[in-house]
Amino acid sequence: MKNTLYTYSLLLFIICFGCKSDKKEKIPLLTKQGKEVEIQYASGLTITDFGDHKIITVKNPWPNADRTYRYLLAEEGATVPQDVKFDQRVQIPVKNVVVTSTTHIPALEVLNSEELLVGFPGLDYISSEKTRKRIDAGKIREIGKNEALNTESLLNLQPDVVIGFSVDGSNKSLDLLQKTGIPVVFNADWTEHTPLGKAEWIKFFGAFLGKMNEANAFFEEIEEEYLSAKELAKKAKNKPDVVAGAMYQDQWYLPAGNSWQAIFIEDAHANYLFKETEGTGSLSLSFENVLTQAAHADFWMGPGQFTAYTQMLQASPHYARFEAFENRNIYTFASEKGSTGGVIFYELAPLRPDLVLKDMISVFHPQLLPNYTSTFYKPLE
């Protein structure tokens, strides 16, 4: 994740990609009536509350997944009907947890449960100052890499649950871990392609932590802030043209027309020049194709990992052919990093779409947010 373009491409894929599966599984009826937790935007998550236990259903756990996962979350002494079908049972509220994506860190902190985190793969990727203090104090253990988790360390930690994710469903480390008896569950927030859809997965964590009320309240605040910012953006009289992304090995990678990042640009009342393209992930286009369509774009958002104009010119002098480059209207989220180099955007942005949207509005329509201080997007140096 740190210093390779491959890692950046994977991060972009994970952040941008969303999917819809036409395959549906029949879920058996429960003999005890439950209450559905309201899920408005997250397409891959349902939570049914039965009082002393909950059923979480995770659809589309990875792109083009051919199965659905059901997790039984039960309090100690819970009365669970015998006919309940599930893939994994976890006692709640959990007392210690291992998570595997930096996007999970803010959820723990928002719910005041960061002290429950005992292990993480790749500690240097974590940017949060609050969690970094716990790392420095030796309270969170390094557990290897997502593709090669340190099973011995995890067995020593004995977490109540490991919250993982899978890009394609073939994670041998998680499969091996399951066989040891440590509960492993999949979180699919990254497959959501709408801003509020990703953020609503805070309710997933609320269920495991026994903090559903807090999770619901937090999401309501984020939803209100996001929708209010979206309405504010509509007051702008102009709608500037926007391009995004950058080149890697002669191919330009940028968000597809229905992707997470493209939706932000649209909601910020700007014209994403590739909004008509198909897909919810990323596009791979030739330089000439992008230049033809976006040479006169007013703004350029998220130019890969570049943080300075000199870096871009060193990588390719052809970048200077864009008016956004010439006019110094390029904005990057890669310059804001934690103390060990983790990009804050990757960690925090999925849970705080309201801040991402306000950042973009402040760039495209600064008159609407005077004296605003951006969280993620900064002018290229």
Short mmCIF file of C-alpha atoms in Angstrom, two decimals:
data_model
loop_
_atom_site.label_atom_id
_atom_site.label_comp_id
_atom_site.label_asym_id
_atom_site.label_seq_id
_atom_site.Cartn_x
_atom_site.Cartn_y
_atom_site.Cartn_z
CA MET A 1 0.00 0.00 0.00
CA LYS A 2 2.84 2.39 0.64
CA ASN A 3 5.16 2.93 -2.21
CA THR A 4 3.95 0.98 -5.20
CA LEU A 5 1.66 2.03 -8.00
CA TYR A 6 0.11 -1.43 -7.78
CA THR A 7 -1.09 -0.69 -4.29
CA TYR A 8 -2.52 2.64 -5.37
CA SER A 9 -4.42 0.92 -8.17
CA LEU A 10 -5.85 -1.60 -5.69
CA LEU A 11 -6.88 1.18 -3.33
CA LEU A 12 -8.54 3.09 -6.16
CA PHE A 13 -10.33 -0.10 -7.20
CA ILE A 14 -11.54 -0.76 -3.68
CA ILE A 15 -12.64 2.84 -3.14
CA CYS A 16 -14.39 3.26 -6.49
CA PHE A 17 -15.82 -0.21 -7.12
CA GLY A 18 -19.42 -1.03 -6.48
CA CYS A 19 -21.42 -3.92 -7.84
CA LYS A 20 -24.92 -5.26 -8.12
CA SER A 21 -25.62 -8.96 -8.16
CA ASP A 22 -28.72 -10.35 -9.80
CA LYS A 23 -28.36 -13.57 -7.83
CA LYS A 24 -30.60 -13.81 -4.79
CA GLU A 25 -30.63 -16.50 -2.15
CA LYS A 26 -33.70 -17.73 -0.35
CA ILE A 27 -33.36 -17.01 3.35
CA PRO A 28 -35.42 -19.21 5.68
CA LEU A 29 -38.04 -17.51 7.82
CA LEU A 30 -37.27 -17.17 11.51
CA THR A 31 -39.73 -18.51 14.04
CA LYS A 32 -39.18 -15.44 16.23
CA GLN A 33 -40.32 -12.15 14.74
CA GLY A 34 -37.63 -9.53 14.39
CA LYS A 35 -37.44 -5.84 13.59
CA GLU A 36 -35.56 -4.66 10.53
CA VAL A 37 -32.96 -1.99 11.24
CA GLU A 38 -33.51 0.83 8.76
CA ILE A 39 -30.97 0.62 5.93
CA GLN A 40 -31.65 3.28 3.29
CA TYR A 41 -28.54 3.47 1.14
CA ALA A 42 -26.32 0.42 1.70
CA SER A 43 -27.33 -2.15 -0.92
CA GLY A 44 -25.29 -5.00 0.57
CA LEU A 45 -26.39 -4.89 4.21
CA THR A 46 -29.45 -5.90 6.20
CA ILE A 47 -29.78 -6.18 9.98
CA THR A 48 -32.70 -7.86 11.73
CA ASP A 49 -33.00 -7.26 15.47
CA PHE A 50 -34.62 -9.96 17.67
CA GLY A 51 -33.83 -8.31 20.99
CA ASP A 52 -31.21 -10.63 22.46
CA HIS A 53 -29.76 -11.52 19.07
CA LYS A 54 -29.42 -10.10 15.57
CA ILE A 55 -29.04 -11.48 12.07
CA ILE A 56 -26.73 -9.57 9.73
CA THR A 57 -26.93 -10.40 6.04
CA VAL A 58 -24.02 -9.34 3.83
CA LYS A 59 -24.76 -9.38 0.12
CA ASN A 60 -22.12 -8.76 -2.55
CA PRO A 61 -19.20 -9.38 -0.16
CA TRP A 62 -16.91 -8.89 -3.16
CA PRO A 63 -17.44 -7.95 -6.82
CA ASN A 64 -19.55 -10.50 -8.70
CA ALA A 65 -19.90 -12.64 -5.58
CA ASP A 66 -22.07 -15.73 -6.00
CA ARG A 67 -23.13 -16.02 -2.39
CA THR A 68 -24.56 -14.19 0.60
CA TYR A 69 -23.32 -14.40 4.20
CA ARG A 70 -25.52 -14.52 7.29
CA TYR A 71 -24.10 -13.80 10.71
CA LEU A 72 -25.79 -14.54 14.02
CA LEU A 73 -24.89 -12.01 16.70
CA ALA A 74 -26.14 -13.26 20.03
CA GLU A 75 -25.89 -11.92 23.56
CA GLU A 76 -24.83 -14.25 26.35
CA GLY A 77 -27.76 -16.47 27.24
CA ALA A 78 -29.75 -15.42 24.18
CA THR A 79 -32.74 -17.54 23.18
CA VAL A 80 -32.11 -18.35 19.53
CA PRO A 81 -34.60 -20.49 17.56
CA GLN A 82 -33.13 -23.81 16.47
CA ASP A 83 -34.05 -23.30 12.82
CA VAL A 84 -31.91 -20.18 12.41
CA LYS A 85 -29.37 -20.64 9.60
CA PHE A 86 -26.07 -18.78 9.76
CA ASP A 87 -22.48 -18.86 8.52
CA GLN A 88 -20.90 -17.62 11.73
CA ARG A 89 -22.00 -17.01 15.31
CA VAL A 90 -20.49 -14.18 17.37
CA GLN A 91 -21.24 -13.31 20.98
CA ILE A 92 -22.06 -9.62 21.41
CA PRO A 93 -21.11 -7.11 22.45
CA VAL A 94 -17.60 -8.09 21.38
CA LYS A 95 -14.88 -7.34 23.92
CA ASN A 96 -11.92 -7.35 21.53
CA VAL A 97 -11.70 -7.24 17.76
CA VAL A 98 -9.31 -7.45 14.83
CA VAL A 99 -10.12 -5.42 11.71
CA THR A 100 -8.30 -5.59 8.39
CA SER A 101 -9.04 -2.32 6.57
CA THR A 102 -8.14 1.22 7.58
CA THR A 103 -11.73 2.18 6.72
CA HIS A 104 -12.80 0.20 9.80
CA ILE A 105 -10.73 2.35 12.16
CA PRO A 106 -12.94 5.49 12.09
CA ALA A 107 -16.02 3.37 12.74
CA LEU A 108 -14.50 2.03 15.96
CA GLU A 109 -13.48 5.53 17.02
CA VAL A 110 -16.85 7.11 16.24
CA LEU A 111 -18.48 4.50 18.47
CA ASN A 112 -15.89 5.09 21.22
CA SER A 113 -14.64 1.51 20.90
CA GLU A 114 -11.09 1.96 19.66
CA GLU A 115 -9.81 0.35 22.85
CA LEU A 116 -11.29 -2.96 21.64
CA LEU A 117 -8.90 -3.15 18.68
CA VAL A 118 -6.12 -5.64 19.42
CA GLY A 119 -4.65 -6.42 15.98
CA PHE A 120 -4.32 -5.05 12.45
CA PRO A 121 -2.41 -6.07 9.28
CA GLY A 122 0.02 -3.27 8.36
CA LEU A 123 -0.01 -0.87 11.29
CA ASP A 124 1.84 1.86 9.39
CA TYR A 125 -1.19 2.35 7.14
CA ILE A 126 -3.28 3.63 10.06
CA SER A 127 -3.40 7.43 10.12
CA SER A 128 -5.68 8.26 13.05
CA GLU A 129 -3.76 10.01 15.83
CA LYS A 130 -5.99 8.44 18.48
CA THR A 131 -5.32 4.89 17.29
CA ARG A 132 -1.65 5.58 16.59
CA LYS A 133 -1.21 6.41 20.28
CA ARG A 134 -2.52 2.96 21.16
CA ILE A 135 -0.18 1.42 18.58
CA ASP A 136 2.80 3.30 20.04
CA ALA A 137 1.79 2.06 23.50
CA GLY A 138 1.95 -1.53 22.24
CA LYS A 139 -1.76 -2.15 22.65
CA ILE A 140 -2.38 -3.17 19.03
CA ARG A 141 -0.39 -6.01 17.51
CA GLU A 142 0.90 -6.31 13.94
CA ILE A 143 -0.71 -9.36 12.30
CA GLY A 144 0.97 -9.45 8.88
CA LYS A 145 -0.77 -8.71 5.58
CA ASN A 146 -4.33 -9.20 4.40
CA GLU A 147 -3.19 -11.92 1.99
CA ALA A 148 -0.95 -13.57 4.59
CA LEU A 149 -2.25 -13.02 8.10
CA ASN A 150 -0.07 -14.21 10.96
CA THR A 151 -2.23 -17.04 12.30
CA GLU A 152 0.00 -17.59 15.32
CA SER A 153 -0.37 -13.96 16.42
CA LEU A 154 -4.13 -14.13 15.96
CA LEU A 155 -4.36 -17.32 17.99
CA ASN A 156 -2.46 -15.61 20.80
CA LEU A 157 -4.78 -12.61 20.64
CA GLN A 158 -7.96 -14.76 20.61
CA PRO A 159 -10.20 -11.95 19.30
CA ASP A 160 -13.96 -12.29 19.63
CA VAL A 161 -14.20 -11.61 15.91
CA VAL A 162 -12.02 -10.81 12.89
CA ILE A 163 -13.68 -8.37 10.51
CA GLY A 164 -12.19 -8.99 7.07
CA PHE A 165 -12.82 -8.20 3.44
CA SER A 166 -12.06 -10.02 0.21
CA VAL A 167 -11.38 -8.69 -3.27
CA ASP A 168 -12.34 -11.91 -5.04
CA GLY A 169 -13.42 -14.42 -2.39
CA SER A 170 -10.11 -16.29 -2.27
CA ASN A 171 -8.39 -15.30 0.96
CA LYS A 172 -6.58 -18.40 2.23
CA SER A 173 -5.56 -16.64 5.45
CA LEU A 174 -9.16 -16.02 6.43
CA ASP A 175 -10.16 -19.55 5.43
CA LEU A 176 -7.40 -20.98 7.62
CA LEU A 177 -8.34 -18.71 10.49
CA GLN A 178 -11.95 -19.88 10.39
CA LYS A 179 -10.78 -23.45 10.96
CA THR A 180 -9.11 -22.44 14.23
CA GLY A 181 -12.48 -21.47 15.69
CA ILE A 182 -11.93 -17.70 15.64
CA PRO A 183 -15.05 -16.10 14.10
CA VAL A 184 -14.37 -14.37 10.77
CA VAL A 185 -16.95 -12.10 9.13
CA PHE A 186 -16.87 -10.13 5.88
CA ASN A 187 -17.46 -6.40 5.77
CA ALA A 188 -18.48 -5.20 2.30
CA ASP A 189 -18.62 -1.43 2.76
CA TRP A 190 -16.07 -0.99 -0.02
CA THR A 191 -18.35 -2.58 -2.66
CA GLU A 192 -20.93 0.18 -2.16
CA HIS A 193 -20.67 2.82 -4.86
CA THR A 194 -22.74 5.62 -3.32
CA PRO A 195 -21.30 7.97 -0.69
CA LEU A 196 -24.08 7.43 1.84
CA GLY A 197 -24.13 3.71 1.05
CA LYS A 198 -20.56 3.32 2.27
CA ALA A 199 -21.12 5.45 5.35
CA GLU A 200 -24.22 3.51 6.40
CA TRP A 201 -22.03 0.49 7.19
CA ILE A 202 -21.38 2.17 10.55
CA LYS A 203 -24.52 0.22 11.53
CA PHE A 204 -22.66 -3.05 10.86
CA PHE A 205 -20.14 -2.10 13.53
CA GLY A 206 -22.87 -0.83 15.83
CA ALA A 207 -24.43 -4.30 15.84
CA PHE A 208 -21.18 -6.05 16.84
CA LEU A 209 -20.31 -3.48 19.48
CA GLY A 210 -23.75 -3.31 21.05
CA LYS A 211 -24.06 0.33 20.00
CA MET A 212 -26.85 0.39 17.44
CA ASN A 213 -28.40 3.58 18.85
CA GLU A 214 -25.08 5.41 18.60
CA ALA A 215 -24.48 4.11 15.07
CA ASN A 216 -27.95 5.16 13.92
CA ALA A 217 -27.56 8.61 15.45
CA PHE A 218 -24.16 9.13 13.85
CA PHE A 219 -25.40 8.13 10.41
CA GLU A 220 -28.40 10.42 10.69
CA GLU A 221 -26.02 13.33 11.30
CA ILE A 222 -23.85 12.40 8.32
CA GLU A 223 -26.89 11.99 6.09
CA GLU A 224 -28.27 15.37 7.12
CA GLU A 225 -24.93 17.12 6.55
CA TYR A 226 -24.44 15.46 3.17
CA LEU A 227 -27.92 16.21 1.85
CA SER A 228 -27.72 19.80 3.10
CA ALA A 229 -24.40 20.29 1.31
CA LYS A 230 -25.85 18.79 -1.85
CA GLU A 231 -28.74 21.27 -1.74
CA LEU A 232 -26.31 24.11 -1.12
CA ALA A 233 -24.32 23.15 -4.23
CA LYS A 234 -27.44 23.50 -6.38
CA LYS A 235 -27.42 27.23 -5.67
CA ALA A 236 -24.30 27.66 -7.79
CA LYS A 237 -24.97 29.31 -11.15
CA ASN A 238 -22.15 27.59 -13.01
CA LYS A 239 -21.30 23.91 -13.43
CA PRO A 240 -17.56 23.53 -14.15
CA ASP A 241 -16.09 20.67 -16.18
CA VAL A 242 -14.02 18.17 -14.22
CA VAL A 243 -11.50 15.45 -15.04
CA ALA A 244 -9.93 12.99 -12.60
CA GLY A 245 -7.26 10.32 -12.21
CA ALA A 246 -3.81 9.91 -13.73
CA MET A 247 -1.69 7.62 -15.90
CA TYR A 248 -0.04 4.35 -14.97
CA GLN A 249 1.94 2.41 -17.59
CA ASP A 250 0.51 4.42 -20.49
CA GLN A 251 -3.09 3.97 -19.32
CA TRP A 252 -5.15 6.66 -17.65
CA TYR A 253 -7.16 5.36 -14.69
CA LEU A 254 -10.15 7.43 -13.65
CA PRO A 255 -13.58 6.90 -12.04
CA ALA A 256 -16.35 5.37 -14.12
CA GLY A 257 -19.58 7.28 -14.62
CA ASN A 258 -21.55 5.69 -11.77
CA SER A 259 -18.68 5.40 -9.32
CA TRP A 260 -18.34 6.76 -5.81
CA GLN A 261 -16.08 9.62 -6.89
CA ALA A 262 -18.21 10.50 -9.92
CA ILE A 263 -21.27 10.81 -7.68
CA PHE A 264 -19.42 13.25 -5.43
CA ILE A 265 -18.58 15.46 -8.42
CA GLU A 266 -22.19 15.41 -9.61
CA ASP A 267 -23.54 16.17 -6.13
CA ALA A 268 -21.09 19.08 -5.87
CA HIS A 269 -22.84 20.56 -8.92
CA ALA A 270 -20.03 19.99 -11.40
CA ASN A 271 -19.88 18.25 -14.76
CA TYR A 272 -17.74 15.13 -14.69
CA LEU A 273 -16.64 14.75 -18.29
CA PHE A 274 -16.81 10.95 -18.16
CA LYS A 275 -20.16 10.68 -16.41
CA GLU A 276 -21.74 8.88 -19.38
CA THR A 277 -19.36 5.92 -19.12
CA GLU A 278 -20.60 2.57 -17.84
CA GLY A 279 -19.60 1.04 -14.55
CA THR A 280 -19.15 1.77 -10.86
CA GLY A 281 -15.42 1.08 -10.68
CA SER A 282 -12.55 2.65 -12.58
CA LEU A 283 -11.92 3.21 -16.28
CA SER A 284 -8.71 2.49 -18.17
CA LEU A 285 -8.33 4.85 -21.14
CA SER A 286 -5.55 6.00 -23.44
CA PHE A 287 -3.93 9.37 -22.84
CA GLU A 288 -5.19 10.60 -26.21
CA ASN A 289 -8.75 9.67 -25.34
CA VAL A 290 -8.66 11.63 -22.09
CA LEU A 291 -6.89 14.60 -23.68
CA THR A 292 -9.47 14.82 -26.44
CA GLN A 293 -12.33 14.97 -23.97
CA ALA A 294 -10.77 16.84 -21.06
CA ALA A 295 -8.05 19.16 -22.36
CA HIS A 296 -10.20 22.16 -21.46
CA ALA A 297 -11.53 20.88 -18.14
CA ASP A 298 -11.81 23.57 -15.48
CA PHE A 299 -10.67 21.32 -12.62
CA TRP A 300 -8.67 18.14 -12.17
CA MET A 301 -9.49 16.16 -9.02
CA GLY A 302 -7.45 13.33 -7.50
CA PRO A 303 -4.44 12.96 -9.86
CA GLY A 304 -3.31 9.63 -8.44
CA GLN A 305 -0.62 9.89 -5.79
CA PHE A 306 0.84 13.12 -7.16
CA THR A 307 1.15 15.99 -4.69
CA ALA A 308 3.15 18.50 -6.78
CA TYR A 309 3.20 19.81 -10.35
CA THR A 310 6.90 19.01 -10.67
CA GLN A 311 6.18 15.35 -9.89
CA MET A 312 3.62 15.23 -12.64
CA LEU A 313 5.94 16.77 -15.20
CA GLN A 314 8.67 14.31 -14.29
CA ALA A 315 6.25 11.45 -14.79
CA SER A 316 4.95 12.81 -18.11
CA PRO A 317 5.45 16.22 -19.70
CA HIS A 318 2.17 15.64 -21.54
CA TYR A 319 0.21 16.48 -18.41
CA ALA A 320 1.03 20.14 -19.12
CA ARG A 321 -1.25 20.01 -22.17
CA PHE A 322 -4.31 20.24 -19.91
CA GLU A 323 -5.71 23.67 -19.06
CA ALA A 324 -6.32 22.57 -15.48
CA PHE A 325 -2.57 21.97 -15.20
CA GLU A 326 -1.69 25.26 -16.84
CA ASN A 327 -4.16 27.18 -14.66
CA ARG A 328 -3.07 25.39 -11.48
CA ASN A 329 -6.51 23.96 -10.83
CA ILE A 330 -5.49 20.47 -9.74
CA TYR A 331 -6.47 19.19 -6.30
CA THR A 332 -5.12 16.09 -4.58
CA PHE A 333 -6.20 14.02 -1.59
CA ALA A 334 -2.79 12.32 -1.38
CA SER A 335 -0.96 15.11 0.46
CA GLU A 336 -2.78 14.62 3.77
CA LYS A 337 -1.01 11.73 5.49
CA GLY A 338 -0.69 10.25 8.95
CA SER A 339 2.60 10.20 10.84
CA THR A 340 3.63 6.88 9.27
CA GLY A 341 2.59 7.70 5.71
CA GLY A 342 -0.97 6.42 5.52
CA VAL A 343 -3.25 8.55 3.32
CA ILE A 344 -6.00 9.96 5.51
CA PHE A 345 -8.50 10.03 2.63
CA TYR A 346 -8.43 6.26 2.23
CA GLU A 347 -9.11 5.78 5.93
CA LEU A 348 -11.66 8.43 6.76
CA ALA A 349 -13.43 9.51 3.56
CA PRO A 350 -15.78 6.50 3.23
CA LEU A 351 -17.28 7.22 6.66
CA ARG A 352 -17.34 11.01 6.17
CA PRO A 353 -18.82 11.65 2.72
CA ASP A 354 -20.15 14.95 4.01
CA LEU A 355 -16.60 16.24 4.34
CA VAL A 356 -15.61 14.99 0.89
CA LEU A 357 -18.61 16.72 -0.67
CA LYS A 358 -17.95 19.98 1.15
CA ASP A 359 -14.32 19.84 0.01
CA MET A 360 -15.42 19.60 -3.60
CA ILE A 361 -18.03 22.34 -3.26
CA SER A 362 -15.37 24.62 -1.79
CA VAL A 363 -13.19 23.95 -4.85
CA PHE A 364 -15.87 24.28 -7.54
CA HIS A 365 -17.97 27.00 -5.85
CA PRO A 366 -15.87 28.72 -3.17
CA GLN A 367 -18.44 31.50 -2.78
CA LEU A 368 -20.86 28.98 -1.25
CA LEU A 369 -18.47 27.99 1.55
CA PRO A 370 -16.47 31.07 2.50
CA ASN A 371 -13.63 30.56 4.99
CA TYR A 372 -13.99 26.79 4.63
CA THR A 373 -10.98 24.64 5.55
CA SER A 374 -10.68 21.53 3.40
CA THR A 375 -10.22 18.14 5.09
CA PHE A 376 -8.96 16.00 2.21
CA TYR A 377 -8.57 17.84 -1.10
CA LYS A 378 -5.68 20.31 -1.21
CA PRO A 379 -4.21 22.31 -4.10
CA LEU A 380 -1.31 20.57 -5.80
CA GLU A 381 2.00 22.12 -4.73
#
